[in-house]
Short mmCIF file of C-alpha atoms in Angstrom, two decimals:
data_model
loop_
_atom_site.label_atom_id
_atom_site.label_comp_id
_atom_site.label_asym_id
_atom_site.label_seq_id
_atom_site.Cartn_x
_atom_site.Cartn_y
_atom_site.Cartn_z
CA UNK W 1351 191.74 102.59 -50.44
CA UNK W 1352 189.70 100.31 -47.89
CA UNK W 1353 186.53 101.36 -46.60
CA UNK W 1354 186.41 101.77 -42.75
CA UNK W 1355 184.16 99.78 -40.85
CA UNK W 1356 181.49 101.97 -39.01
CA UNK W 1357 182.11 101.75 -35.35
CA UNK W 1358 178.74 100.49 -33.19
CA UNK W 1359 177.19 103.14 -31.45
CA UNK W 1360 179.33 106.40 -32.59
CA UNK W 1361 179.55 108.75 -34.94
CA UNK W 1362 180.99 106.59 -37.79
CA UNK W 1363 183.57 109.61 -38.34
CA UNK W 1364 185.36 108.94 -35.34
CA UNK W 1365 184.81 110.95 -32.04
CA UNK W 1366 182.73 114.21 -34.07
CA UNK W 1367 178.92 114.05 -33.57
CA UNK W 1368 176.67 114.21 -36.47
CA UNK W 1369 175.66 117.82 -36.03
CA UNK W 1370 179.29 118.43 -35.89
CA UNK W 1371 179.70 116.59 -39.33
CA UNK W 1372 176.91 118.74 -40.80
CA UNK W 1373 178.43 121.79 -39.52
CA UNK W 1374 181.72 121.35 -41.25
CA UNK W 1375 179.91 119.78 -44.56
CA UNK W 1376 177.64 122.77 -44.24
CA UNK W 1377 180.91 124.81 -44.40
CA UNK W 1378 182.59 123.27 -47.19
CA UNK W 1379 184.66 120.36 -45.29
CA UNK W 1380 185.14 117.34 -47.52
CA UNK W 1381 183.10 114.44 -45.97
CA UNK W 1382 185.26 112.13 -43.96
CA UNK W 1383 183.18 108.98 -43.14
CA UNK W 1384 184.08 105.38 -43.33
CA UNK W 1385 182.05 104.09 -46.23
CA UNK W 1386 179.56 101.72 -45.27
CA UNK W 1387 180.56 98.03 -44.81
CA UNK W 1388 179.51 96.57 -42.14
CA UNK W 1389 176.80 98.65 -39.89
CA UNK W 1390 175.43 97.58 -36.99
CA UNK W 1391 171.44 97.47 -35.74
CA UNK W 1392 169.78 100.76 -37.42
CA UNK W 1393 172.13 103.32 -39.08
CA UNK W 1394 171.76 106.56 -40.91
CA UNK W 1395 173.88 106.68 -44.27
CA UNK W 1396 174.44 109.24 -46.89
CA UNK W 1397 174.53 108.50 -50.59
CA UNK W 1398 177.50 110.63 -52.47
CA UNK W 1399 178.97 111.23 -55.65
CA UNK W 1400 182.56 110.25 -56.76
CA UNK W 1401 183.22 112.46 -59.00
CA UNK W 1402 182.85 116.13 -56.62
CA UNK W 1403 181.97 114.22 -53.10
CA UNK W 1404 178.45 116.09 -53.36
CA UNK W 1405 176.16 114.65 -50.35
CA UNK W 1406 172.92 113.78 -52.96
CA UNK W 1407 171.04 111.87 -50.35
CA UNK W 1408 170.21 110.83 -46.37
CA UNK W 1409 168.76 107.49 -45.65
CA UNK W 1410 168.18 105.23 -43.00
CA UNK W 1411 168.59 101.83 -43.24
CA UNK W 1412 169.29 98.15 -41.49
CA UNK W 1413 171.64 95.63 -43.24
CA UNK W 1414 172.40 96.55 -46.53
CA UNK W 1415 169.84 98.81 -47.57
CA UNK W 1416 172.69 101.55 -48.24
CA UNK W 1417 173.03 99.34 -51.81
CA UNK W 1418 169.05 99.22 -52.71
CA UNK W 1419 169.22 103.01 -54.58
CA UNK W 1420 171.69 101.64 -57.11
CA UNK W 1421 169.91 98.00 -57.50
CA UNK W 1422 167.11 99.93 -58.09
CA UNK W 1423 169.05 101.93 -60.78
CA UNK W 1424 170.60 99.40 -62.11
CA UNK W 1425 167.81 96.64 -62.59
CA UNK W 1426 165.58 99.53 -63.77
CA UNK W 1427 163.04 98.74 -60.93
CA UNK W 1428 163.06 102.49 -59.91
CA UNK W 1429 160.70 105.31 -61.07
CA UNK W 1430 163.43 106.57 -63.78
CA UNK W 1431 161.82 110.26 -62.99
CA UNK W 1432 162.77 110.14 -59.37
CA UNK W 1433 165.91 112.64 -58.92
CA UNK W 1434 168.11 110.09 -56.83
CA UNK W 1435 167.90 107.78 -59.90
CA UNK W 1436 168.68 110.22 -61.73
CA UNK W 1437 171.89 111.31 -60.44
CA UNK W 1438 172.96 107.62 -60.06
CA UNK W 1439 172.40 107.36 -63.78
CA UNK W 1440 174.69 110.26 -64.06
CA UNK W 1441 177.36 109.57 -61.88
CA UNK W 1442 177.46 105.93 -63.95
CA UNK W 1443 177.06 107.31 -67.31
CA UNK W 1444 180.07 109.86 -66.29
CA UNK W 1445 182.14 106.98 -65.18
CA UNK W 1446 181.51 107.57 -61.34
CA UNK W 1447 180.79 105.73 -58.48
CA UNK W 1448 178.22 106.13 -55.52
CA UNK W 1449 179.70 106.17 -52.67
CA UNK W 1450 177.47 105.41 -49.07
CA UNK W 1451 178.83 106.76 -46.13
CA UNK W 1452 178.05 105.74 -42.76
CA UNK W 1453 176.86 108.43 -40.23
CA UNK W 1454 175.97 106.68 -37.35
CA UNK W 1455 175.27 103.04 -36.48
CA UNK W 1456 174.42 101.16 -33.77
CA UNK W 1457 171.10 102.77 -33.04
CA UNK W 1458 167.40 102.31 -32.23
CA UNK W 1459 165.03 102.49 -34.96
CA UNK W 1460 163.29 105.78 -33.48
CA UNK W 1461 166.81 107.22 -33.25
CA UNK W 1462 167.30 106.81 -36.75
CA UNK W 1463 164.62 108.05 -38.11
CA UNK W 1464 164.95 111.07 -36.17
CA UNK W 1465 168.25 111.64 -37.15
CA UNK W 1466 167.56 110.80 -40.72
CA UNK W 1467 164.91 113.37 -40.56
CA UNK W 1468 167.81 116.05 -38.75
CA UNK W 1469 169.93 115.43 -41.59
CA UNK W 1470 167.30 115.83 -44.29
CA UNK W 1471 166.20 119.71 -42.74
CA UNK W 1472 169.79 120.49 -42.03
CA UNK W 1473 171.03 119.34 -45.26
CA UNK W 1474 168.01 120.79 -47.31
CA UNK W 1475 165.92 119.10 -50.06
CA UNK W 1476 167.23 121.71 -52.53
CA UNK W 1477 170.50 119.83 -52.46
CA UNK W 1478 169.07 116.10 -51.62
CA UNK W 1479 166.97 113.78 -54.05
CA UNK W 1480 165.37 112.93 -51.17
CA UNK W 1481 160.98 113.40 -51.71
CA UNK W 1482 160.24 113.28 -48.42
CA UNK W 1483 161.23 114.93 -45.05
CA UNK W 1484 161.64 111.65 -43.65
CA UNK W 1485 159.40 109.06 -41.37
CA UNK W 1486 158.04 110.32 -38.00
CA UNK W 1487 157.81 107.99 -35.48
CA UNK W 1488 154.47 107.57 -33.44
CA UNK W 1489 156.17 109.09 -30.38
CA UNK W 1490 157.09 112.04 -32.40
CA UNK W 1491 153.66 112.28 -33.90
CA UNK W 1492 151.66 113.17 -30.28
CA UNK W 1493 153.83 115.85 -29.73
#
C-alpha cells in the first residue's frame, strides 16, 4: 500500500485532532496515520511496530529526521542499551518493519515541541522508549 502524504498544517489523519487520535489509540483504535513521506516545516511523528502496530515512540522532527532512529540502529551509531534501539533491533530481527507515522505537520517549532511533549505524558513512558519527557521551550520555561 502507498504511504499518504501528510497534509500541511492538519492533523495528518485527516480532519481528527491529535488529542482525538490519542483518545481512540488510548482506547484500543488501530492507528490510522499516513506514514511519513513528505512533511512539511516542523512535525510530530510516531515510531511503530509492524508486526502488532504498538506506538513505541513520539518524536519531533524537521525533514527526515523520522528515519535517524533506524540509521542509528542500523549503522550501530546508537547506544545499543537505549530501549528504542532496542525494539528496532527486534522488530528487524523478527522480520518487521518500523513504521513512522505522521501526526501533525506544518507547524512552528514551539508547537511541536509542545505537542511532542502532550503526546509523550498522554501516551506514557511505560509504553514509549522515549528517556525524556520531551524539550521545553523557553516560553514554557517562565511559566
Amino acid at each position: 500500500m502507498e504511504p499518504r502524504k501528510a497534509k500541511t498544517s492538519k492533523p495528518a489523519g485527516g480532519e481528527r485532532s491529535p488529542e482525538d487520535f490519542l483518545a481512540a489509540y488510548l482506547a484500543g483504535a488501530p492507528v490510522n496515520l499516513p506514514e511519513c513521506v513528505a512533511p512539511e516545516g516542523f512535525y510530530v511523528y510516531l515510531l511503530g511496530d509492524s508486526r502488532n502496530g504498538q506506538v513505541f515512540y513520539a518524536g519531533k522532527g524537521k525533514g527526515r529526521r523520522y528515519e535517524a532512529h533506524v540509521t542509528e540502529w542500523r549503522t550501530g551509531r546508537g547506544r545499543n542499551n537505549h530501549p528504542k534501539i532496542q525494539r528496532i533491533a527486534e522488530i528487524h530481527r523478527d522480520g518487521g518493519r518500523v513504521i513512522a507515522w505522521c501526526l501533525q505537520d506544518g507547524l512552528t517549532e514551539g508547537t511541536a515541541f509542545a505537542l511532542e511533549r502532550k503526546v509523550i505524558q498522554t501516551l506514557g513512558r511505560r509504553s514509549l522508549t522515549n528517556s525524556a519527557l520531551g524539550v521545553l521551550v523557553p516560553l514554557e520555561r517562565s511559566k
